Short mmCIF file of C-alpha atoms and ligand atoms in Angstrom, two decimals:
data_model
loop_
_atom_site.label_atom_id
_atom_site.label_comp_id
_atom_site.label_asym_id
_atom_site.label_seq_id
_atom_site.Cartn_x
_atom_site.Cartn_y
_atom_site.Cartn_z
CA MET A 1 -215.72 -14.18 51.35
CA SER A 2 -215.41 -12.02 54.36
CA ARG A 3 -212.05 -10.89 55.60
CA THR A 4 -212.53 -12.61 58.92
CA LYS A 5 -213.45 -15.81 57.48
CA ALA A 6 -210.52 -15.64 55.04
CA ILE A 7 -208.16 -15.18 58.00
CA PHE A 8 -209.65 -17.71 60.01
CA ALA A 9 -209.61 -20.40 57.25
CA GLY A 10 -206.06 -19.51 56.44
CA LEU A 11 -204.90 -19.65 60.15
CA LEU A 12 -206.67 -23.12 60.50
CA ALA A 13 -205.09 -24.50 57.30
CA GLY A 14 -201.70 -23.06 58.30
CA LEU A 15 -201.82 -24.58 61.81
CA LEU A 16 -202.78 -27.92 60.33
CA ALA A 17 -199.96 -27.71 57.78
CA GLY A 18 -197.58 -26.62 60.47
CA ILE A 19 -198.61 -29.66 62.61
CA VAL A 20 -198.08 -32.07 59.57
CA MET A 21 -194.69 -30.46 58.79
CA THR A 22 -193.51 -30.66 62.48
CA THR A 23 -194.60 -34.33 62.61
CA ALA A 24 -192.54 -34.98 59.53
CA MET A 25 -189.52 -33.39 61.16
CA LEU A 26 -189.91 -35.45 64.28
CA LEU A 27 -190.04 -38.63 62.16
CA LEU A 28 -186.96 -37.38 60.24
CA ALA A 29 -185.23 -36.64 63.60
CA ALA A 30 -185.99 -40.20 64.79
CA LEU A 31 -184.12 -41.46 61.62
CA GLY A 32 -181.06 -39.36 62.61
CA VAL A 33 -181.65 -36.50 60.21
CA ALA A 34 -180.91 -33.00 61.34
CA THR A 35 -183.97 -30.86 61.35
CA PRO A 36 -184.60 -27.19 62.30
CA LEU A 37 -185.93 -28.32 65.54
CA VAL A 38 -182.35 -28.71 66.94
CA ILE A 39 -179.97 -27.05 64.48
CA ILE A 40 -181.57 -23.61 64.88
CA GLY A 41 -180.64 -23.90 68.58
CA ASP A 42 -177.04 -24.95 67.56
CA ARG A 43 -176.77 -22.10 65.26
CA LEU A 44 -178.03 -19.65 67.71
CA SER A 45 -176.31 -20.77 70.86
CA VAL A 46 -172.72 -19.81 69.66
CA PHE A 47 -174.08 -16.17 69.66
CA ILE A 48 -174.81 -16.20 73.27
CA PRO A 49 -171.78 -15.10 75.42
CA PRO A 50 -171.05 -17.38 78.32
CA GLY A 51 -172.24 -14.97 80.95
CA PRO A 52 -175.88 -14.62 79.62
CA PHE A 53 -175.69 -18.36 78.63
CA LEU A 54 -174.99 -19.45 82.24
CA SER A 55 -177.47 -17.08 83.74
CA LEU A 56 -180.12 -18.30 81.27
CA MET A 57 -179.21 -21.77 82.26
CA GLY A 58 -179.50 -20.97 85.90
CA LYS A 59 -182.92 -19.40 85.39
CA VAL A 60 -184.44 -22.28 83.51
CA GLY A 61 -182.77 -24.92 85.88
CA GLY A 62 -179.71 -26.23 83.88
CA TYR A 63 -178.41 -27.09 80.52
CA ASN A 64 -180.90 -29.85 79.97
CA HIS A 65 -183.93 -27.65 80.71
CA LEU A 66 -182.31 -24.93 78.45
CA LYS A 67 -182.18 -27.55 75.58
CA GLN A 68 -185.75 -28.46 76.17
CA LEU A 69 -186.78 -24.87 76.16
CA GLY A 70 -184.90 -24.50 72.80
CA VAL A 71 -186.70 -27.38 71.21
CA GLY A 72 -190.07 -26.49 72.62
CA SER A 73 -189.96 -22.88 71.63
CA THR A 74 -188.62 -23.70 68.09
CA ILE A 75 -191.79 -25.97 67.61
CA ALA A 76 -194.02 -23.28 69.09
CA GLY A 77 -192.45 -20.63 66.89
CA GLN A 78 -192.76 -22.96 63.80
CA LEU A 79 -196.46 -23.49 64.56
CA LEU A 80 -197.09 -19.72 64.91
CA VAL A 81 -195.15 -18.86 61.70
CA ALA A 82 -197.13 -21.59 59.91
CA ALA A 83 -200.53 -20.07 61.22
CA ILE A 84 -199.42 -16.55 60.15
CA GLY A 85 -198.31 -17.92 56.75
CA GLY A 86 -201.78 -19.49 56.42
CA ALA A 87 -203.52 -16.26 57.34
CA MET A 88 -201.38 -14.45 54.73
CA LEU A 89 -202.65 -16.95 52.16
CA GLY A 90 -206.18 -16.43 53.28
CA LEU A 91 -206.04 -12.65 52.71
CA LEU A 92 -204.22 -12.80 49.49
CA ALA A 93 -206.46 -15.42 48.11
CA ARG A 94 -209.41 -13.33 48.94
CA ARG A 95 -208.03 -10.24 47.31
CA ASN A 96 -206.65 -11.74 44.29
CA ARG A 97 -207.20 -15.32 43.17
CA ALA A 98 -204.43 -15.22 40.48
CA ARG A 99 -201.81 -14.46 43.14
CA ALA A 100 -202.68 -17.63 44.90
CA SER A 101 -201.69 -19.83 42.13
CA ALA A 102 -199.56 -22.89 42.73
CA MET A 103 -196.48 -20.88 41.30
CA TRP A 104 -197.09 -18.29 43.95
CA THR A 105 -197.66 -20.53 46.96
CA MET A 106 -194.73 -22.67 46.02
CA SER A 107 -192.42 -19.70 45.80
CA ILE A 108 -193.50 -18.20 49.17
CA PHE A 109 -193.89 -21.48 51.09
CA ILE A 110 -191.20 -23.71 49.48
CA VAL A 111 -188.51 -21.93 47.68
CA LEU A 112 -188.15 -18.87 50.04
CA PRO A 113 -187.92 -21.06 53.14
CA ILE A 114 -185.31 -23.38 51.53
CA VAL A 115 -183.21 -20.31 50.56
CA ALA A 116 -183.41 -18.73 53.91
CA PHE A 117 -182.70 -22.14 55.70
CA ALA A 118 -179.73 -22.78 53.52
CA ILE A 119 -178.27 -19.37 54.18
CA ALA A 120 -178.96 -18.86 57.86
CA LEU A 121 -178.07 -22.47 58.96
CA TRP A 122 -175.20 -23.24 56.46
CA PRO A 123 -172.60 -23.90 59.16
CA VAL A 124 -174.79 -26.53 60.80
CA LEU A 125 -176.37 -28.20 57.89
CA GLY A 126 -173.65 -30.87 57.80
CA THR A 127 -175.11 -32.58 60.77
CA SER A 128 -176.06 -36.26 60.86
CA TYR A 129 -176.94 -38.27 63.96
CA VAL A 130 -176.15 -41.51 62.11
CA GLY A 131 -172.76 -40.32 61.18
CA LEU A 132 -172.98 -39.43 57.44
CA PRO A 133 -169.88 -37.37 56.24
CA ILE A 134 -170.40 -33.78 56.38
CA ASP A 135 -171.12 -33.02 52.67
CA ALA A 136 -173.58 -35.93 52.43
CA ALA A 137 -175.17 -34.80 55.54
CA ARG A 138 -175.72 -31.38 54.30
CA LEU A 139 -177.56 -32.64 51.22
CA VAL A 140 -179.72 -34.86 53.43
CA THR A 141 -180.55 -32.04 55.68
CA LEU A 142 -181.48 -29.77 52.74
CA VAL A 143 -183.47 -32.36 50.89
CA SER A 144 -185.30 -33.44 54.06
CA PHE A 145 -186.17 -29.72 54.81
CA ALA A 146 -187.35 -29.34 51.28
CA LEU A 147 -189.61 -32.23 51.72
CA CYS A 148 -190.96 -30.79 54.82
CA VAL A 149 -191.79 -27.32 53.47
CA PHE A 150 -193.32 -29.13 50.36
CA LEU A 151 -195.52 -31.12 52.63
CA PHE A 152 -196.35 -27.85 54.44
CA GLU A 153 -197.38 -25.96 51.17
CA ARG A 154 -199.39 -28.91 49.76
CA THR A 155 -201.25 -29.42 53.02
CA LEU A 156 -201.75 -25.66 53.50
CA VAL A 157 -203.29 -25.11 50.00
CA ALA A 158 -205.42 -28.42 50.11
CA ALA A 159 -206.70 -27.51 53.61
CA PHE A 160 -207.53 -23.88 52.62
CA GLN A 161 -209.28 -25.05 49.50
CA PHE A 162 -211.17 -27.51 51.49
CA LEU A 163 -212.56 -24.80 53.72
CA ALA A 164 -213.18 -22.34 50.84
CA THR A 165 -214.96 -23.20 47.65
CA LEU A 166 -213.95 -21.71 44.34
CA LYS A 167 -216.37 -19.61 42.66
CA ILE A 168 -215.78 -18.67 38.94
CA GLY A 169 -215.12 -14.89 38.52
CA LYS A 170 -212.89 -12.24 39.99
CA ARG A 171 -213.97 -12.74 43.63
CA GLY A 172 -211.67 -15.77 44.17
CA TYR A 173 -212.41 -18.32 47.01
CA GLU A 174 -215.92 -18.43 48.44
CA PHE A 175 -216.87 -20.24 51.57
CA THR A 176 -219.50 -22.89 51.29
CA PRO A 177 -222.17 -22.75 54.00
CA VAL A 178 -220.69 -25.75 55.57
CA ILE A 179 -217.52 -24.18 56.79
CA GLY A 180 -218.17 -25.01 60.43
CA ARG A 181 -218.44 -28.67 59.77
CA ARG A 182 -215.33 -28.57 57.51
CA ALA A 183 -213.32 -26.67 60.09
CA PHE A 184 -214.27 -29.56 62.53
CA VAL A 185 -213.02 -32.24 60.06
CA LEU A 186 -209.81 -30.30 59.65
CA GLY A 187 -209.37 -29.98 63.32
CA ALA A 188 -209.87 -33.67 63.88
CA ILE A 189 -207.23 -34.46 61.28
CA GLY A 190 -205.02 -31.93 62.99
CA ALA A 191 -205.42 -33.63 66.33
CA ALA A 192 -204.73 -37.02 64.96
CA VAL A 193 -201.60 -35.97 63.27
CA ALA A 194 -200.57 -34.02 66.43
CA GLY A 195 -201.13 -37.31 68.45
CA GLY A 196 -198.65 -39.02 66.07
CA GLY A 197 -196.20 -36.22 66.54
CA ILE A 198 -196.48 -36.40 70.36
CA ALA A 199 -195.89 -40.12 70.17
CA LEU A 200 -192.74 -39.55 68.09
CA ALA A 201 -191.68 -36.70 70.45
CA ARG A 202 -191.92 -39.11 73.36
CA THR A 203 -189.81 -41.75 71.64
CA LEU A 204 -187.21 -38.91 70.97
CA TYR A 205 -187.43 -37.84 74.52
CA ARG A 206 -186.64 -41.24 75.72
CA ARG A 207 -183.55 -41.30 73.52
CA ALA A 208 -182.49 -37.81 74.58
CA THR A 209 -179.41 -37.10 76.54
CA PHE A 210 -181.44 -35.69 79.56
CA SER A 211 -180.71 -38.68 81.64
CA TYR A 212 -176.87 -38.69 81.41
CA ASP A 213 -175.89 -35.22 80.23
CA GLY A 214 -174.06 -33.55 83.18
CA THR A 215 -173.12 -36.80 84.88
CA GLN A 216 -170.47 -36.05 87.54
CA TYR A 217 -167.88 -38.34 89.01
CA LYS A 218 -166.78 -37.56 92.65
CA GLY A 219 -166.89 -38.54 96.26
CA ARG A 220 -166.61 -41.95 97.85
CA ILE A 221 -166.89 -43.77 94.56
CA VAL A 222 -163.77 -42.38 92.87
CA GLU A 223 -161.20 -45.05 91.68
CA PRO A 224 -158.00 -44.48 89.66
CA ILE A 225 -159.74 -45.36 86.42
CA THR A 226 -163.34 -44.33 86.00
CA PRO A 227 -165.61 -47.09 84.71
CA ASN A 228 -167.10 -46.04 81.29
CA GLU A 229 -170.70 -45.99 82.72
CA LEU A 230 -169.70 -43.58 85.38
CA PHE A 231 -167.33 -41.38 83.27
CA TYR A 232 -168.56 -37.68 83.52
CA CYS A 233 -170.58 -36.64 80.38
CA VAL A 234 -171.25 -33.33 78.72
CA THR A 235 -172.96 -32.88 75.31
CA LYS A 236 -174.42 -29.90 73.51
CA ASN A 237 -177.04 -32.19 71.97
CA VAL A 238 -180.61 -32.93 72.61
CA VAL A 239 -180.26 -36.39 71.12
CA ASP A 240 -176.75 -37.55 70.75
CA PRO A 241 -175.51 -39.18 67.66
CA LYS A 242 -175.49 -43.03 67.23
CA VAL A 243 -172.94 -43.46 64.55
CA ASN A 244 -173.38 -46.25 61.98
CA VAL A 245 -169.81 -47.03 61.28
CA ASP A 246 -170.60 -48.26 57.61
CA LEU A 247 -172.00 -44.84 56.69
CA TRP A 248 -169.28 -42.96 58.76
CA HIS A 249 -165.70 -42.00 57.42
CA LEU A 250 -163.04 -39.60 58.71
CA GLU A 251 -161.76 -36.90 56.32
CA VAL A 252 -158.53 -35.07 56.35
CA ASN A 253 -158.53 -31.78 54.31
CA GLY A 254 -158.02 -28.12 54.27
CA LEU A 255 -154.50 -26.78 54.06
CA VAL A 256 -152.95 -30.03 53.11
CA GLN A 257 -151.09 -31.49 50.18
CA ASN A 258 -152.81 -34.83 50.22
CA ARG A 259 -156.43 -34.86 51.19
CA ALA A 260 -157.56 -38.27 52.47
CA THR A 261 -160.57 -40.23 53.69
CA TRP A 262 -160.33 -43.00 56.12
CA ARG A 263 -162.66 -45.93 56.89
CA PHE A 264 -162.89 -47.27 60.50
CA GLN A 265 -161.19 -50.57 59.57
CA ASP A 266 -158.20 -48.70 58.04
CA LEU A 267 -157.62 -46.80 61.24
CA LEU A 268 -157.67 -49.95 63.39
CA GLY A 269 -154.85 -51.26 61.00
CA LEU A 270 -152.48 -48.30 61.91
CA PRO A 271 -150.00 -48.59 64.75
CA ALA A 272 -151.76 -47.77 67.89
CA ARG A 273 -150.88 -46.22 71.13
CA GLU A 274 -152.54 -46.65 74.61
CA GLN A 275 -152.39 -44.05 77.43
CA GLN A 276 -154.22 -42.91 80.45
CA THR A 277 -155.52 -39.43 80.24
CA THR A 278 -157.76 -37.35 82.47
CA LEU A 279 -160.55 -35.19 80.83
CA MET A 280 -162.08 -32.15 82.71
CA CYS A 281 -164.80 -29.77 81.51
CA ILE A 282 -163.98 -26.13 81.43
CA SER A 283 -167.09 -25.32 83.55
CA ASN A 284 -166.04 -27.84 86.19
CA GLY A 285 -166.40 -26.09 89.61
CA LEU A 286 -163.74 -26.52 92.51
CA ASP A 287 -165.95 -29.20 94.24
CA ALA A 288 -167.48 -30.61 91.08
CA GLY A 289 -167.22 -33.88 89.23
CA LEU A 290 -167.04 -33.03 85.59
CA ILE A 291 -163.67 -34.81 85.43
CA SER A 292 -162.80 -38.44 84.96
CA ASN A 293 -159.86 -40.58 83.95
CA ALA A 294 -159.66 -43.53 81.42
CA ILE A 295 -157.17 -45.52 79.34
CA TRP A 296 -157.54 -44.53 75.79
CA LYS A 297 -156.34 -46.55 72.69
CA GLY A 298 -155.99 -45.09 69.31
CA VAL A 299 -153.86 -43.70 66.57
CA PRO A 300 -151.76 -40.56 67.06
CA LEU A 301 -153.37 -37.78 65.20
CA ARG A 302 -149.77 -36.88 64.03
CA ASP A 303 -149.65 -40.09 61.90
CA LEU A 304 -152.48 -38.88 59.76
CA LEU A 305 -151.29 -35.33 59.56
CA GLU A 306 -147.87 -36.36 58.32
CA ARG A 307 -149.43 -38.43 55.59
CA ALA A 308 -151.60 -35.48 54.67
CA ALA A 309 -148.63 -33.11 54.58
CA PRO A 310 -149.76 -29.79 55.92
CA LEU A 311 -149.00 -26.70 53.87
CA SER A 312 -146.75 -24.07 55.23
CA ASN A 313 -149.64 -21.68 56.11
CA ALA A 314 -151.58 -24.24 58.14
CA ALA A 315 -151.54 -23.18 61.87
CA ARG A 316 -154.35 -24.90 63.44
CA VAL A 317 -156.37 -28.08 63.15
CA ARG A 318 -160.10 -27.85 63.08
CA LEU A 319 -161.85 -30.96 64.39
CA HIS A 320 -165.44 -31.54 63.37
CA GLY A 321 -167.91 -33.88 65.00
CA VAL A 322 -170.98 -35.40 63.05
CA ASP A 323 -173.14 -33.21 65.36
CA ASN A 324 -171.72 -30.06 63.84
CA TYR A 325 -169.68 -29.44 67.06
CA THR A 326 -166.24 -28.24 66.14
CA ASP A 327 -163.09 -27.20 68.05
CA THR A 328 -159.59 -26.31 67.23
CA ILE A 329 -156.04 -27.01 68.51
CA ARG A 330 -152.70 -25.57 67.47
CA LEU A 331 -150.83 -27.63 64.87
CA GLU A 332 -147.93 -28.11 67.25
CA LYS A 333 -150.25 -29.63 69.88
CA ALA A 334 -151.71 -31.86 67.22
CA MET A 335 -148.24 -33.17 66.27
CA GLU A 336 -147.54 -34.27 69.93
CA PRO A 337 -147.50 -38.06 70.04
CA THR A 338 -150.04 -38.12 72.99
CA THR A 339 -152.74 -36.28 70.95
CA LEU A 340 -154.76 -39.29 69.93
CA LEU A 341 -157.60 -40.23 67.77
CA ALA A 342 -159.07 -42.70 70.32
CA TYR A 343 -161.35 -45.60 69.45
CA ASN A 344 -161.08 -47.59 72.70
CA MET A 345 -161.99 -46.57 76.15
CA ASN A 346 -160.91 -48.87 79.04
CA GLY A 347 -160.42 -51.73 76.69
CA VAL A 348 -163.70 -51.50 74.62
CA ARG A 349 -164.97 -49.52 71.82
CA LEU A 350 -165.97 -46.07 72.75
CA PRO A 351 -169.66 -46.01 74.19
CA HIS A 352 -171.80 -44.00 71.94
CA ARG A 353 -172.23 -41.12 74.40
CA HIS A 354 -168.35 -40.79 74.54
CA GLY A 355 -167.90 -40.42 70.81
CA TYR A 356 -168.16 -43.72 69.01
CA PRO A 357 -166.50 -44.51 66.78
CA LEU A 358 -163.71 -41.88 67.11
CA ARG A 359 -162.82 -39.05 69.36
CA VAL A 360 -159.98 -36.86 69.96
CA ILE A 361 -157.85 -36.89 73.12
CA VAL A 362 -155.85 -33.75 73.67
CA PRO A 363 -153.98 -34.13 77.01
CA GLY A 364 -153.70 -31.09 79.11
CA TYR A 365 -156.56 -29.23 77.50
CA PHE A 366 -160.13 -28.85 78.74
CA GLY A 367 -162.74 -31.37 77.71
CA GLU A 368 -164.06 -29.01 74.98
CA LYS A 369 -161.22 -29.85 72.81
CA HIS A 370 -161.76 -33.56 73.03
CA VAL A 371 -164.23 -33.68 70.00
CA LYS A 372 -166.39 -36.67 70.08
CA TRP A 373 -167.90 -38.51 66.94
CA LEU A 374 -165.06 -37.02 65.03
CA THR A 375 -165.55 -36.99 61.23
CA ARG A 376 -163.35 -34.36 59.68
CA ILE A 377 -159.88 -33.01 60.52
CA GLU A 378 -159.43 -29.70 58.79
CA LEU A 379 -156.08 -27.88 58.55
CA THR A 380 -156.77 -24.16 58.87
CA ASP A 381 -154.97 -20.88 59.49
CA ALA A 382 -154.70 -19.28 62.88
CA SER A 383 -158.17 -17.56 63.03
CA ALA A 384 -160.19 -20.67 63.39
CA LYS A 385 -162.44 -20.95 66.48
CA GLY A 386 -164.58 -23.71 68.05
CA PHE A 387 -168.14 -23.91 69.32
CA TYR A 388 -167.65 -22.90 72.90
CA GLU A 389 -164.78 -20.70 72.04
CA THR A 390 -167.11 -18.71 69.65
CA GLN A 391 -169.36 -18.32 72.66
CA GLY A 392 -166.56 -16.68 74.44
CA TRP A 393 -165.14 -19.49 76.62
CA GLY A 394 -161.29 -19.68 76.84
CA PRO A 395 -159.12 -18.33 75.40
CA ASP A 396 -156.31 -20.81 75.96
CA PHE A 397 -158.19 -23.99 77.32
CA ILE A 398 -155.05 -25.20 79.08
CA THR A 399 -156.05 -26.90 82.35
CA PRO A 400 -154.59 -25.38 85.44
CA THR A 401 -153.73 -27.54 88.28
CA ARG A 402 -156.68 -28.54 90.38
CA SER A 403 -157.41 -30.80 93.33
CA ARG A 404 -160.55 -32.01 95.28
CA ILE A 405 -161.39 -33.59 98.56
CA ASP A 406 -163.61 -36.50 97.93
CA LEU A 407 -163.87 -37.76 101.62
CA PRO A 408 -165.14 -36.88 104.08
CA ASP A 409 -168.24 -35.12 102.86
CA HIS A 410 -168.55 -31.31 103.28
CA GLU A 411 -170.30 -30.40 106.48
CA SER A 412 -169.89 -33.96 107.79
CA ARG A 413 -169.86 -34.34 111.73
CA PHE A 414 -167.66 -36.45 114.02
CA ALA A 415 -167.92 -36.96 117.80
CA LEU A 416 -164.51 -36.98 119.35
CA GLY A 417 -165.55 -39.68 121.77
CA GLU A 418 -166.88 -42.03 119.03
CA LEU A 419 -163.88 -41.71 116.78
CA GLN A 420 -162.32 -45.06 117.16
CA GLN A 421 -159.75 -44.46 114.41
CA ALA A 422 -158.39 -41.53 112.37
CA VAL A 423 -160.63 -39.86 109.88
CA GLU A 424 -159.69 -40.80 106.32
CA VAL A 425 -159.27 -37.90 104.00
CA LYS A 426 -158.82 -38.58 100.31
CA GLY A 427 -159.28 -37.11 96.95
CA ILE A 428 -157.87 -36.28 93.46
CA ALA A 429 -155.22 -34.04 92.12
CA TYR A 430 -154.86 -33.09 88.43
CA GLY A 431 -152.04 -31.18 86.75
CA GLY A 432 -153.13 -31.10 83.06
CA ASP A 433 -150.37 -32.79 81.03
CA ARG A 434 -147.85 -31.84 83.77
CA GLY A 435 -148.50 -34.57 86.23
CA ILE A 436 -148.62 -34.30 90.05
CA SER A 437 -145.54 -34.30 92.30
CA ARG A 438 -147.01 -33.34 95.48
CA VAL A 439 -150.38 -32.90 97.44
CA GLU A 440 -150.73 -30.98 100.76
CA LEU A 441 -153.55 -30.76 103.16
CA SER A 442 -154.49 -27.98 105.64
CA PHE A 443 -156.88 -28.32 108.54
CA ASP A 444 -156.85 -24.77 109.48
CA ASP A 445 -158.09 -22.97 106.33
CA GLY A 446 -154.52 -22.82 104.71
CA LYS A 447 -152.53 -21.59 107.61
CA SER A 448 -150.40 -24.67 107.94
CA TRP A 449 -149.92 -27.59 105.52
CA ARG A 450 -148.74 -31.21 105.66
CA ASP A 451 -148.09 -33.69 102.91
CA ALA A 452 -150.71 -36.12 101.90
CA ASP A 453 -149.72 -39.77 100.55
CA ILE A 454 -150.00 -40.06 96.73
CA TYR A 455 -151.39 -43.68 96.64
CA TYR A 456 -152.08 -43.64 93.02
CA ALA A 457 -149.81 -41.76 90.51
CA GLY A 458 -151.42 -41.52 87.23
CA GLY A 459 -148.36 -40.14 85.31
CA ASP A 460 -148.07 -36.93 83.34
CA LEU A 461 -151.53 -37.06 81.59
CA ALA A 462 -153.72 -38.22 84.26
CA TRP A 463 -154.85 -37.46 87.78
CA SER A 464 -153.23 -38.81 90.85
CA LEU A 465 -155.14 -40.00 93.95
CA TRP A 466 -154.14 -39.01 97.47
CA LYS A 467 -155.10 -39.74 100.97
CA THR A 468 -154.13 -38.89 104.54
CA GLU A 469 -155.22 -39.67 108.02
CA TRP A 470 -156.53 -37.08 110.35
CA ARG A 471 -156.87 -37.23 114.11
CA PRO A 472 -158.62 -34.13 115.44
CA GLU A 473 -157.54 -33.33 118.88
CA ALA A 474 -160.23 -30.93 119.96
CA ALA A 475 -163.88 -30.17 119.07
CA GLY A 476 -164.55 -27.22 116.69
CA ASP A 477 -165.16 -26.52 113.04
CA PHE A 478 -162.32 -27.38 110.84
CA VAL A 479 -161.74 -26.01 107.31
CA LEU A 480 -159.94 -28.57 105.25
CA VAL A 481 -158.07 -27.36 102.17
CA VAL A 482 -156.18 -29.18 99.57
CA ARG A 483 -153.43 -28.00 97.24
CA ALA A 484 -151.42 -29.81 94.66
CA THR A 485 -148.02 -29.19 93.03
CA ASP A 486 -147.67 -30.28 89.43
CA GLY A 487 -144.81 -32.30 87.87
CA GLU A 488 -143.06 -28.99 86.91
CA GLY A 489 -142.94 -27.78 90.49
CA ASP A 490 -145.65 -25.22 90.24
CA VAL A 491 -147.99 -24.99 93.16
CA GLN A 492 -151.72 -24.83 92.48
CA GLU A 493 -152.90 -21.07 92.77
CA TRP A 494 -155.89 -18.91 92.67
CA GLU A 495 -155.44 -16.62 89.67
CA GLU A 496 -157.27 -13.57 90.88
CA ASP A 497 -157.65 -11.86 87.46
CA ARG A 498 -158.47 -15.10 85.53
CA SER A 499 -161.92 -15.02 83.96
CA PHE A 500 -164.43 -17.75 85.20
CA PHE A 501 -164.90 -18.43 81.49
CA SER A 502 -161.34 -19.60 81.29
CA GLY A 503 -161.94 -22.32 83.82
CA VAL A 504 -161.86 -21.58 87.49
CA THR A 505 -158.75 -21.74 89.68
CA GLY A 506 -158.51 -21.83 93.41
CA PHE A 507 -158.73 -24.39 96.25
CA HIS A 508 -161.49 -26.81 97.27
CA LYS A 509 -162.36 -26.33 100.80
CA ILE A 510 -164.73 -28.25 103.06
CA VAL A 511 -165.98 -27.75 106.72
CA VAL A 512 -165.96 -30.56 109.06
CA ARG A 513 -167.64 -30.24 112.45
CA VAL A 514 -165.94 -32.14 115.37
CA THR A 515 -168.10 -32.33 118.54
CA ALA A 516 -166.87 -33.31 122.00
N1 MTE B 601 -168.86 -33.69 69.00
C1 MTE B 601 -168.96 -33.28 70.38
N2 MTE B 601 -167.71 -33.38 71.04
C2 MTE B 601 -167.75 -32.87 72.34
C3 MTE B 601 -168.90 -32.25 72.93
C4 MTE B 601 -170.16 -32.15 72.11
O1 MTE B 601 -171.16 -31.66 72.49
N3 MTE B 601 -170.07 -32.74 70.84
N4 MTE B 601 -168.85 -31.57 74.20
C5 MTE B 601 -167.47 -31.41 74.63
C6 MTE B 601 -167.46 -31.01 76.04
S1 MTE B 601 -167.99 -29.44 76.56
C7 MTE B 601 -166.73 -31.97 76.97
S2 MTE B 601 -166.45 -31.41 78.60
C8 MTE B 601 -166.34 -33.23 76.56
C9 MTE B 601 -167.02 -34.27 77.56
O2 MTE B 601 -166.66 -35.55 77.12
P1 MTE B 601 -167.19 -36.86 77.74
O3 MTE B 601 -168.75 -36.52 77.70
O4 MTE B 601 -166.81 -38.12 77.01
O5 MTE B 601 -166.86 -36.88 79.15
O6 MTE B 601 -166.63 -33.53 75.18
C10 MTE B 601 -166.44 -32.46 74.36
N5 MTE B 601 -166.57 -33.01 72.97
MO1 MO B 602 -167.41 -29.22 78.65
#
């Protein structure tokens, strides 16, 4: 068998086996199992610092495109590695038939990948999009991966043997004269399987988060309480979990005296608390709408922690979602009565995209800490870090005071002669868990200020809504600026030396053009 023919047969067999394996992974993904297609991205993204992360995001056109690129290149990379693996098999089989025994191919193409997979992806193996507890999820992920590589190895060997015919003797595999026809048959099989894979990928694409990830809530539509369908949404996932509550449970473990697991029904039986709390993403720009307000109902985290009895060296609480997302909060913050394990949002069960069946509410902290699809509460020492924190966001995640003008629109125009009534100026003001005591407006880019009317006071943990009437007296370009004072009397400010990755501070400004 010539060297070229051996490589060609191996490449083709490898590619076919790669397609079969990828299709199997897509099928598993459709069943809610974590596959390398997405968890490799999860594992790698924590190593990208926020600066390069954002510039990469900008280059590819946003978070959703970055995720698509991640999955796409993982599939492409997988097929490439599969083809190279096949070529390797071709070369070795040609040189030494004994080395291509089942023992050998199984070690190289099954055992080695499983070991590498388990080691490299250990932190993200406990992922389940149907909500299996972390340890069970890790086992399912590993067994599923093992199945995929087994399928790869068997397909590879069978396809290679189909292309090459065994000849007795030391010369190993030998091609039959009909290799062209056989290659065609294999190609047809590959195309058929790839067709199935593409159909599966389409189904998954429809289920993916692309339609709603990055949803903002701002402008004319803003009300005191954000309706669930309009609540801003951010997720690291390509396909979000859809938790089956019968498979799911909540664990409390780590540095505690009494470990515990809770079923959803048990949590519903505990004394509940209802509170209005605003959430805002750390990446929310001054004029952006990654901020919303809802009424959350659930169990204070403290009630579960007290029963678990944290050990004296416990300093932080690590919160794990079923999607391998984690974040941590200080134990003292976790013990505050307003830090909730929420199961209701505006009077109904949490929608899937907002963390069904259970999420954490941490008033006064950026959205990152409000872990969705919560499945484990782990008491840890002081060094534990979360997903975005590992990337380099933070460090403190406490929300500074912010405000935004929702009406009129930036760069809107009014003609003095046509203005029958005053221009309505309105917006939001948010002071973390400190509340809002005052809102002021400037119509001259901050030179002078006047009070706006707070027409909806959301309390300490939520935003307040304000409005004021404006009667421009002359034509010209006006720069409108808003600034809020929190409940502790601190005026919103621009912290010059604060990193963008700690969440921006400053003032929202708009330009309004008034013509004669
Ligand atoms: N499990 C999990 N929790 C998560 C995230 C995630 O990707 N996975 N994203 C976080 C981020 S970055 C934000 S801003 C908030 C958004 O919550 P929302 O989509 O309900 O508005 O959820 C946080 N909790
Ligand atoms: Mo976020």
